[in-house]
């Protein structure tokens, strides 16, 4: 793999930065390697989306082979790694997604699918949201092999859930509490058993009250737990968003929860077997329930910064370091020698370029790509 450099940009703090990437890893700016002229741009780690159901007209649950098609376009939004999410669906759907993950195209260039996020069928009927009621199952009713799986969302109040949490976490799978009506005590029991994540905070879970924190309150208060948040301007009131951010910015993970409608015009789309409508960037099912989102991570970063008056140097962790830590992907989400060459270049909060493993996956202005000269060596 050839070497490349990024020259002339600044990091999120505004300090000048020169960065080299060789053999897919960050390192010194190797003399005379070709480079991206990052003048006027901010150099940050690549974005990591740990919950995305699809985008650009494709749904991973219905057609898991589109994981690679969508992944090839996600760098347009700054994403360099993602967890394709499979919702509650008929028997065989998870296995089909696992098979698709094993069939990496030989010429693939795009965001890396680091592992599936299995969201269902072990969910609360009361808090199922758009997930089909007739396809919900109890833990133990459906075998779940951990192959190519990074995250499993489940409701810990279900019979057998705590035992399954312990089993999955012992096998390296991140268990996320979500689509749950659990009390605070049950949520804490889930964390004690090995759960370390929460799925789309405040959505599909009980409200936090004075004497019952529920799922949301425990996730916010317990330093063992990271939590995903949909920052699209629709899933959370701005005050609720600020509450979550101010409570634990070091555990706050922006997720898109995007469906096939992301990057597409208004119209009818599907998430799994469910038909949904996108209108004015909001996605709802037939009964009016929010059904995923139609947002991209670059847009969410801008919304977070504006809603919380947070500068980029602080907000950037929510799309890079925090989600990487949440799934144990410690070679992502940071600018450091020896870590993966996954880099996003920003013009404000707009994506100017995305590099995955030292290869340019998106470049908005090709004039920024330079061959070395004696002056630039």
GROMACS .gro file of N, CA and C in nm, residues 81-208:
model
  384
   81UNK      N    1  -1.630   0.409   0.938
   81UNK     CA    2  -1.664   0.278   0.995
   81UNK      C    3  -1.808   0.282   1.042
   82UNK      N    4  -1.877   0.166   1.033
   82UNK     CA    5  -2.019   0.165   1.071
   82UNK      C    6  -2.062   0.025   1.112
   83UNK      N    7  -2.172   0.020   1.187
   83UNK     CA    8  -2.234  -0.106   1.228
   83UNK      C    9  -2.367  -0.119   1.157
   84UNK      N   10  -2.373  -0.195   1.047
   84UNK     CA   11  -2.501  -0.215   0.979
   84UNK      C   12  -2.602  -0.277   1.074
   85UNK      N   13  -2.720  -0.219   1.080
   85UNK     CA   14  -2.818  -0.257   1.181
   85UNK      C   15  -2.931  -0.338   1.118
   86UNK      N   16  -2.960  -0.452   1.182
   86UNK     CA   17  -3.066  -0.542   1.137
   86UNK      C   18  -3.177  -0.539   1.241
   87UNK      N   19  -3.297  -0.498   1.200
   87UNK     CA   20  -3.406  -0.486   1.296
   87UNK      C   21  -3.481  -0.619   1.307
   88UNK      N   22  -3.578  -0.621   1.395
   88UNK     CA   23  -3.662  -0.739   1.415
   88UNK      C   24  -3.722  -0.782   1.281
   89UNK      N   25  -3.697  -0.905   1.244
   89UNK     CA   26  -3.730  -0.950   1.109
   89UNK      C   27  -3.750  -1.101   1.107
   90UNK      N   28  -3.801  -1.156   0.997
   90UNK     CA   29  -3.827  -1.300   0.992
   90UNK      C   30  -3.701  -1.384   1.012
   91UNK      N   31  -3.723  -1.508   1.054
   91UNK     CA   32  -3.614  -1.601   1.077
   91UNK      C   33  -3.526  -1.611   0.953
   92UNK      N   34  -3.396  -1.610   0.974
   92UNK     CA   35  -3.300  -1.618   0.865
   92UNK      C   36  -3.241  -1.484   0.825
   93UNK      N   37  -3.302  -1.373   0.870
   93UNK     CA   38  -3.253  -1.242   0.830
   93UNK      C   39  -3.116  -1.211   0.889
   94UNK      N   40  -3.097  -1.246   1.016
   94UNK     CA   41  -2.967  -1.221   1.079
   94UNK      C   42  -2.859  -1.304   1.012
   95UNK      N   43  -2.890  -1.430   0.985
   95UNK     CA   44  -2.793  -1.517   0.920
   95UNK      C   45  -2.758  -1.467   0.780
   96UNK      N   46  -2.856  -1.411   0.710
   96UNK     CA   47  -2.830  -1.356   0.577
   96UNK      C   48  -2.736  -1.236   0.586
   97UNK      N   49  -2.756  -1.155   0.689
   97UNK     CA   50  -2.667  -1.040   0.708
   97UNK      C   51  -2.526  -1.084   0.745
   98UNK      N   52  -2.516  -1.187   0.829
   98UNK     CA   53  -2.384  -1.239   0.863
   98UNK      C   54  -2.313  -1.293   0.739
   99UNK      N   55  -2.387  -1.360   0.651
   99UNK     CA   56  -2.329  -1.411   0.527
   99UNK      C   57  -2.282  -1.297   0.438
  100UNK      N   58  -2.361  -1.190   0.430
  100UNK     CA   59  -2.323  -1.075   0.348
  100UNK      C   60  -2.196  -1.009   0.401
  101UNK      N   61  -2.183  -1.003   0.533
  101UNK     CA   62  -2.063  -0.944   0.593
  101UNK      C   63  -1.938  -1.024   0.557
  102UNK      N   64  -1.954  -1.152   0.537
  102UNK     CA   65  -1.839  -1.239   0.505
  102UNK      C   66  -1.799  -1.230   0.358
  103UNK      N   67  -1.882  -1.164   0.275
  103UNK     CA   68  -1.857  -1.158   0.131
  103UNK      C   69  -1.807  -1.020   0.091
  104UNK      N   70  -1.694  -0.982   0.146
  104UNK     CA   71  -1.636  -0.850   0.114
  104UNK      C   72  -1.592  -0.845  -0.032
  105UNK      N   73  -1.639  -0.746  -0.109
  105UNK     CA   74  -1.594  -0.735  -0.248
  105UNK      C   75  -1.443  -0.711  -0.256
  106UNK      N   76  -1.380  -0.774  -0.351
  106UNK     CA   77  -1.234  -0.766  -0.360
  106UNK      C   78  -1.185  -0.625  -0.389
  107UNK      N   79  -1.265  -0.546  -0.458
  107UNK     CA   80  -1.225  -0.410  -0.493
  107UNK      C   81  -1.291  -0.304  -0.406
  108UNK      N   82  -1.337  -0.342  -0.288
  108UNK     CA   83  -1.416  -0.251  -0.206
  108UNK      C   84  -1.335  -0.133  -0.157
  109UNK      N   85  -1.391  -0.013  -0.169
  109UNK     CA   86  -1.336   0.108  -0.112
  109UNK      C   87  -1.452   0.187  -0.053
  110UNK      N   88  -1.452   0.200   0.078
  110UNK     CA   89  -1.560   0.272   0.145
  110UNK      C   90  -1.546   0.258   0.294
  111UNK      N   91  -1.647   0.303   0.367
  111UNK     CA   92  -1.649   0.289   0.512
  111UNK      C   93  -1.649   0.140   0.547
  112UNK      N   94  -1.578   0.106   0.653
  112UNK     CA   95  -1.565  -0.034   0.693
  112UNK      C   96  -1.683  -0.077   0.780
  113UNK      N   97  -1.756  -0.182   0.739
  113UNK     CA   98  -1.859  -0.239   0.828
  113UNK      C   99  -1.790  -0.324   0.935
  114UNK      N  100  -1.780  -0.271   1.055
  114UNK     CA  101  -1.698  -0.336   1.158
  114UNK      C  102  -1.771  -0.449   1.229
  115UNK      N  103  -1.901  -0.457   1.213
  115UNK     CA  104  -1.980  -0.562   1.276
  115UNK      C  105  -2.125  -0.521   1.278
  116UNK      N  106  -2.213  -0.621   1.275
  116UNK     CA  107  -2.356  -0.593   1.274
  116UNK      C  108  -2.405  -0.541   1.409
  117UNK      N  109  -2.509  -0.460   1.404
  117UNK     CA  110  -2.585  -0.421   1.522
  117UNK      C  111  -2.720  -0.492   1.510
  118UNK      N  112  -2.744  -0.591   1.594
  118UNK     CA  113  -2.868  -0.669   1.592
  118UNK      C  114  -2.967  -0.602   1.687
  119UNK      N  115  -3.066  -0.533   1.630
  119UNK     CA  116  -3.165  -0.459   1.709
  119UNK      C  117  -3.297  -0.535   1.703
  120UNK      N  118  -3.310  -0.633   1.791
  120UNK     CA  119  -3.427  -0.720   1.790
  120UNK      C  120  -3.385  -0.860   1.753
  121UNK      N  121  -3.463  -0.961   1.790
  121UNK     CA  122  -3.605  -0.953   1.829
  121UNK      C  123  -3.631  -0.948   1.980
  122UNK      N  124  -3.526  -0.932   2.062
  122UNK     CA  125  -3.543  -0.943   2.208
  122UNK      C  126  -3.579  -0.807   2.268
  123UNK      N  127  -3.695  -0.755   2.226
  123UNK     CA  128  -3.737  -0.620   2.264
  123UNK      C  129  -3.871  -0.622   2.337
  124UNK      N  130  -3.896  -0.514   2.410
  124UNK     CA  131  -4.023  -0.499   2.481
  124UNK      C  132  -4.136  -0.474   2.383
  125UNK      N  133  -4.246  -0.545   2.401
  125UNK     CA  134  -4.363  -0.520   2.317
  125UNK      C  135  -4.412  -0.378   2.336
  126UNK      N  136  -4.411  -0.331   2.459
  126UNK     CA  137  -4.460  -0.196   2.490
  126UNK      C  138  -4.375  -0.088   2.424
  127UNK      N  139  -4.245  -0.111   2.415
  127UNK     CA  140  -4.152  -0.010   2.364
  127UNK      C  141  -4.091  -0.052   2.230
  128UNK      N  142  -4.166  -0.128   2.152
  128UNK     CA  143  -4.108  -0.182   2.030
  128UNK      C  144  -4.095  -0.078   1.919
  129UNK      N  145  -4.167   0.036   1.928
  129UNK     CA  146  -4.160   0.134   1.821
  129UNK      C  147  -4.213   0.077   1.692
  130UNK      N  148  -4.131   0.081   1.587
  130UNK     CA  149  -4.171   0.031   1.456
  130UNK      C  150  -4.147  -0.119   1.439
  131UNK      N  151  -4.081  -0.182   1.531
  131UNK     CA  152  -4.050  -0.324   1.517
  131UNK      C  153  -4.179  -0.407   1.517
  132UNK      N  154  -4.193  -0.501   1.423
  132UNK     CA  155  -4.318  -0.579   1.413
  132UNK      C  156  -4.345  -0.662   1.539
  133UNK      N  157  -4.463  -0.645   1.595
  133UNK     CA  158  -4.500  -0.714   1.719
  133UNK      C  159  -4.494  -0.866   1.704
  134UNK      N  160  -4.539  -0.916   1.590
  134UNK     CA  161  -4.549  -1.061   1.575
  134UNK      C  162  -4.413  -1.129   1.557
  135UNK      N  163  -4.308  -1.051   1.539
  135UNK     CA  164  -4.175  -1.108   1.521
  135UNK      C  165  -4.087  -1.096   1.646
  136UNK      N  166  -4.139  -1.034   1.751
  136UNK     CA  167  -4.062  -1.024   1.876
  136UNK      C  168  -4.048  -1.162   1.938
  137UNK      N  169  -3.936  -1.184   2.005
  137UNK     CA  170  -3.909  -1.312   2.068
  137UNK      C  171  -3.846  -1.290   2.206
  138UNK      N  172  -3.852  -1.394   2.288
  138UNK     CA  173  -3.783  -1.393   2.417
  138UNK      C  174  -3.641  -1.442   2.400
  139UNK      N  175  -3.548  -1.392   2.482
  139UNK     CA  176  -3.412  -1.445   2.478
  139UNK      C  177  -3.414  -1.596   2.499
  140UNK      N  178  -3.340  -1.666   2.418
  140UNK     CA  179  -3.337  -1.811   2.425
  140UNK      C  180  -3.428  -1.877   2.325
  141UNK      N  181  -3.528  -1.803   2.274
  141UNK     CA  182  -3.618  -1.861   2.174
  141UNK      C  183  -3.553  -1.871   2.037
  142UNK      N  184  -3.457  -1.782   2.013
  142UNK     CA  185  -3.390  -1.775   1.883
  142UNK      C  186  -3.239  -1.783   1.906
  143UNK      N  187  -3.170  -1.879   1.846
  143UNK     CA  188  -3.024  -1.885   1.862
  143UNK      C  189  -2.958  -1.765   1.795
  144UNK      N  190  -2.852  -1.716   1.856
  144UNK     CA  191  -2.782  -1.600   1.801
  144UNK      C  192  -2.632  -1.627   1.804
  145UNK      N  193  -2.575  -1.656   1.689
  145UNK     CA  194  -2.431  -1.674   1.680
  145UNK      C  195  -2.364  -1.537   1.674
  146UNK      N  196  -2.247  -1.522   1.736
  146UNK     CA  197  -2.183  -1.391   1.741
  146UNK      C  198  -2.103  -1.355   1.616
  147UNK      N  199  -2.105  -1.438   1.513
  147UNK     CA  200  -2.024  -1.413   1.395
  147UNK      C  201  -2.059  -1.279   1.331
  148UNK      N  202  -1.958  -1.194   1.313
  148UNK     CA  203  -1.974  -1.063   1.250
  148UNK      C  204  -2.072  -0.973   1.325
  149UNK      N  205  -2.090  -0.996   1.453
  149UNK     CA  206  -2.182  -0.915   1.533
  149UNK      C  207  -2.102  -0.830   1.632
  150UNK      N  208  -2.124  -0.700   1.630
  150UNK     CA  209  -2.061  -0.610   1.726
  150UNK      C  210  -2.152  -0.576   1.842
  151UNK      N  211  -2.283  -0.555   1.813
  151UNK     CA  212  -2.377  -0.505   1.913
  151UNK      C  213  -2.507  -0.582   1.905
  152UNK      N  214  -2.565  -0.611   2.020
  152UNK     CA  215  -2.701  -0.664   2.027
  152UNK      C  216  -2.782  -0.576   2.121
  153UNK      N  217  -2.892  -0.520   2.072
  153UNK     CA  218  -2.983  -0.442   2.156
  153UNK      C  219  -3.089  -0.536   2.212
  154UNK      N  220  -3.116  -0.525   2.342
  154UNK     CA  221  -3.225  -0.604   2.400
  154UNK      C  222  -3.285  -0.533   2.520
  155UNK      N  223  -3.405  -0.577   2.555
  155UNK     CA  224  -3.476  -0.527   2.673
  155UNK      C  225  -3.441  -0.618   2.790
  156UNK      N  226  -3.373  -0.569   2.892
  156UNK     CA  227  -3.324  -0.657   2.999
  156UNK      C  228  -3.431  -0.709   3.092
  157UNK      N  229  -3.553  -0.656   3.085
  157UNK     CA  230  -3.661  -0.705   3.173
  157UNK      C  231  -3.721  -0.834   3.122
  158UNK      N  232  -3.690  -0.874   3.000
  158UNK     CA  233  -3.746  -0.997   2.946
  158UNK      C  234  -3.688  -1.119   3.017
  159UNK      N  235  -3.767  -1.225   3.033
  159UNK     CA  236  -3.715  -1.348   3.096
  159UNK      C  237  -3.594  -1.400   3.020
  160UNK      N  238  -3.488  -1.428   3.094
  160UNK     CA  239  -3.366  -1.482   3.034
  160UNK      C  240  -3.272  -1.378   2.978
  161UNK      N  241  -3.311  -1.250   2.980
  161UNK     CA  242  -3.228  -1.147   2.918
  161UNK      C  243  -3.096  -1.127   2.990
  162UNK      N  244  -3.098  -1.123   3.122
  162UNK     CA  245  -2.975  -1.097   3.196
  162UNK      C  246  -2.873  -1.208   3.173
  163UNK      N  247  -2.921  -1.333   3.167
  163UNK     CA  248  -2.829  -1.443   3.137
  163UNK      C  249  -2.771  -1.430   2.997
  164UNK      N  250  -2.853  -1.390   2.900
  164UNK     CA  251  -2.803  -1.374   2.764
  164UNK      C  252  -2.705  -1.257   2.755
  165UNK      N  253  -2.731  -1.151   2.830
  165UNK     CA  254  -2.636  -1.039   2.834
  165UNK      C  255  -2.500  -1.087   2.881
  166UNK      N  256  -2.499  -1.165   2.988
  166UNK     CA  257  -2.372  -1.216   3.041
  166UNK      C  258  -2.301  -1.305   2.939
  167UNK      N  259  -2.378  -1.388   2.871
  167UNK     CA  260  -2.320  -1.479   2.773
  167UNK      C  261  -2.261  -1.403   2.654
  168UNK      N  262  -2.338  -1.312   2.599
  168UNK     CA  263  -2.290  -1.238   2.483
  168UNK      C  264  -2.169  -1.152   2.517
  169UNK      N  265  -2.174  -1.082   2.629
  169UNK     CA  266  -2.062  -0.995   2.666
  169UNK      C  267  -1.935  -1.077   2.691
  170UNK      N  268  -1.951  -1.200   2.742
  170UNK     CA  269  -1.833  -1.285   2.765
  170UNK      C  270  -1.770  -1.330   2.633
  171UNK      N  271  -1.848  -1.321   2.524
  171UNK     CA  272  -1.798  -1.360   2.392
  171UNK      C  273  -1.759  -1.239   2.307
  172UNK      N  274  -1.748  -1.123   2.371
  172UNK     CA  275  -1.699  -1.005   2.302
  172UNK      C  276  -1.802  -0.923   2.230
  173UNK      N  277  -1.930  -0.953   2.250
  173UNK     CA  278  -2.037  -0.876   2.187
  173UNK      C  279  -2.080  -0.765   2.283
  174UNK      N  280  -2.093  -0.644   2.231
  174UNK     CA  281  -2.143  -0.532   2.311
  174UNK      C  282  -2.294  -0.545   2.322
  175UNK      N  283  -2.345  -0.544   2.445
  175UNK     CA  284  -2.490  -0.551   2.465
  175UNK      C  285  -2.541  -0.411   2.500
  176UNK      N  286  -2.645  -0.370   2.429
  176UNK     CA  287  -2.702  -0.238   2.446
  176UNK      C  288  -2.844  -0.251   2.498
  177UNK      N  289  -2.876  -0.170   2.598
  177UNK     CA  290  -3.011  -0.169   2.656
  177UNK      C  291  -3.098  -0.075   2.572
  178UNK      N  292  -3.208  -0.128   2.520
  178UNK     CA  293  -3.294  -0.043   2.438
  178UNK      C  294  -3.426  -0.108   2.405
  179UNK      N  295  -3.517  -0.027   2.352
  179UNK     CA  296  -3.655  -0.073   2.328
  179UNK      C  297  -3.702  -0.149   2.451
  180UNK      N  298  -3.696  -0.080   2.564
  180UNK     CA  299  -3.713  -0.145   2.694
  180UNK      C  300  -3.800  -0.061   2.786
  181UNK      N  301  -3.880  -0.131   2.866
  181UNK     CA  302  -3.960  -0.067   2.971
  181UNK      C  303  -3.899  -0.093   3.108
  182UNK      N  304  -3.771  -0.124   3.113
  182UNK     CA  305  -3.706  -0.162   3.238
  182UNK      C  306  -3.704  -0.049   3.341
  183UNK      N  307  -3.707  -0.089   3.466
  183UNK     CA  308  -3.686   0.005   3.576
  183UNK      C  309  -3.537   0.035   3.588
  184UNK      N  310  -3.507   0.129   3.676
  184UNK     CA  311  -3.367   0.159   3.702
  184UNK      C  312  -3.293   0.040   3.760
  185UNK      N  313  -3.358  -0.032   3.851
  185UNK     CA  314  -3.293  -0.149   3.914
  185UNK      C  315  -3.261  -0.256   3.810
  186UNK      N  316  -3.353  -0.281   3.719
  186UNK     CA  317  -3.329  -0.383   3.616
  186UNK      C  318  -3.219  -0.336   3.521
  187UNK      N  319  -3.219  -0.208   3.490
  187UNK     CA  320  -3.113  -0.155   3.403
  187UNK      C  321  -2.977  -0.170   3.468
  188UNK      N  322  -2.970  -0.142   3.597
  188UNK     CA  323  -2.842  -0.161   3.668
  188UNK      C  324  -2.800  -0.307   3.669
  189UNK      N  325  -2.897  -0.398   3.681
  189UNK     CA  326  -2.866  -0.541   3.677
  189UNK      C  327  -2.810  -0.580   3.540
  190UNK      N  328  -2.861  -0.516   3.435
  190UNK     CA  329  -2.809  -0.542   3.301
  190UNK      C  330  -2.664  -0.495   3.288
  191UNK      N  331  -2.635  -0.379   3.345
  191UNK     CA  332  -2.497  -0.331   3.342
  191UNK      C  333  -2.406  -0.421   3.426
  192UNK      N  334  -2.456  -0.467   3.539
  192UNK     CA  335  -2.378  -0.559   3.622
  192UNK      C  336  -2.347  -0.688   3.546
  193UNK      N  337  -2.440  -0.730   3.458
  193UNK     CA  338  -2.422  -0.854   3.383
  193UNK      C  339  -2.330  -0.836   3.262
  194UNK      N  340  -2.300  -0.710   3.226
  194UNK     CA  341  -2.206  -0.688   3.117
  194UNK      C  342  -2.252  -0.593   3.009
  195UNK      N  343  -2.376  -0.543   3.013
  195UNK     CA  344  -2.420  -0.444   2.915
  195UNK      C  345  -2.338  -0.316   2.934
  196UNK      N  346  -2.303  -0.251   2.823
  196UNK     CA  347  -2.218  -0.131   2.831
  196UNK      C  348  -2.266  -0.017   2.742
  197UNK      N  349  -2.387  -0.029   2.688
  197UNK     CA  350  -2.433   0.068   2.590
  197UNK      C  351  -2.584   0.085   2.603
  198UNK      N  352  -2.634   0.199   2.559
  198UNK     CA  353  -2.778   0.223   2.551
  198UNK      C  354  -2.815   0.265   2.410
  199UNK      N  355  -2.931   0.219   2.364
  199UNK     CA  356  -2.975   0.242   2.227
  199UNK      C  357  -3.068   0.363   2.220
  200UNK      N  358  -3.037   0.457   2.133
  200UNK     CA  359  -3.107   0.584   2.110
  200UNK      C  360  -3.175   0.636   2.239
  201UNK      N  361  -3.092   0.698   2.321
  201UNK     CA  362  -3.132   0.750   2.452
  201UNK      C  363  -3.261   0.830   2.446
  202UNK      N  364  -3.349   0.802   2.544
  202UNK     CA  365  -3.479   0.866   2.565
  202UNK      C  366  -3.585   0.817   2.467
  203UNK      N  367  -3.548   0.753   2.359
  203UNK     CA  368  -3.647   0.701   2.265
  203UNK      C  369  -3.667   0.552   2.289
  204UNK      N  370  -3.794   0.509   2.288
  204UNK     CA  371  -3.832   0.369   2.314
  204UNK      C  372  -3.784   0.323   2.451
  205UNK      N  373  -3.801   0.409   2.550
  205UNK     CA  374  -3.771   0.374   2.689
  205UNK      C  375  -3.854   0.464   2.780
  206UNK      N  376  -3.873   0.426   2.907
  206UNK     CA  377  -3.959   0.505   2.996
  206UNK      C  378  -3.899   0.642   3.026
  207UNK      N  379  -3.985   0.737   3.062
  207UNK     CA  380  -3.932   0.869   3.099
  207UNK      C  381  -3.861   0.864   3.233
  208UNK      N  382  -3.764   0.951   3.249
  208UNK     CA  383  -3.694   0.968   3.376
  208UNK      C  384  -3.785   1.048   3.470
   0.00000   0.00000   0.00000
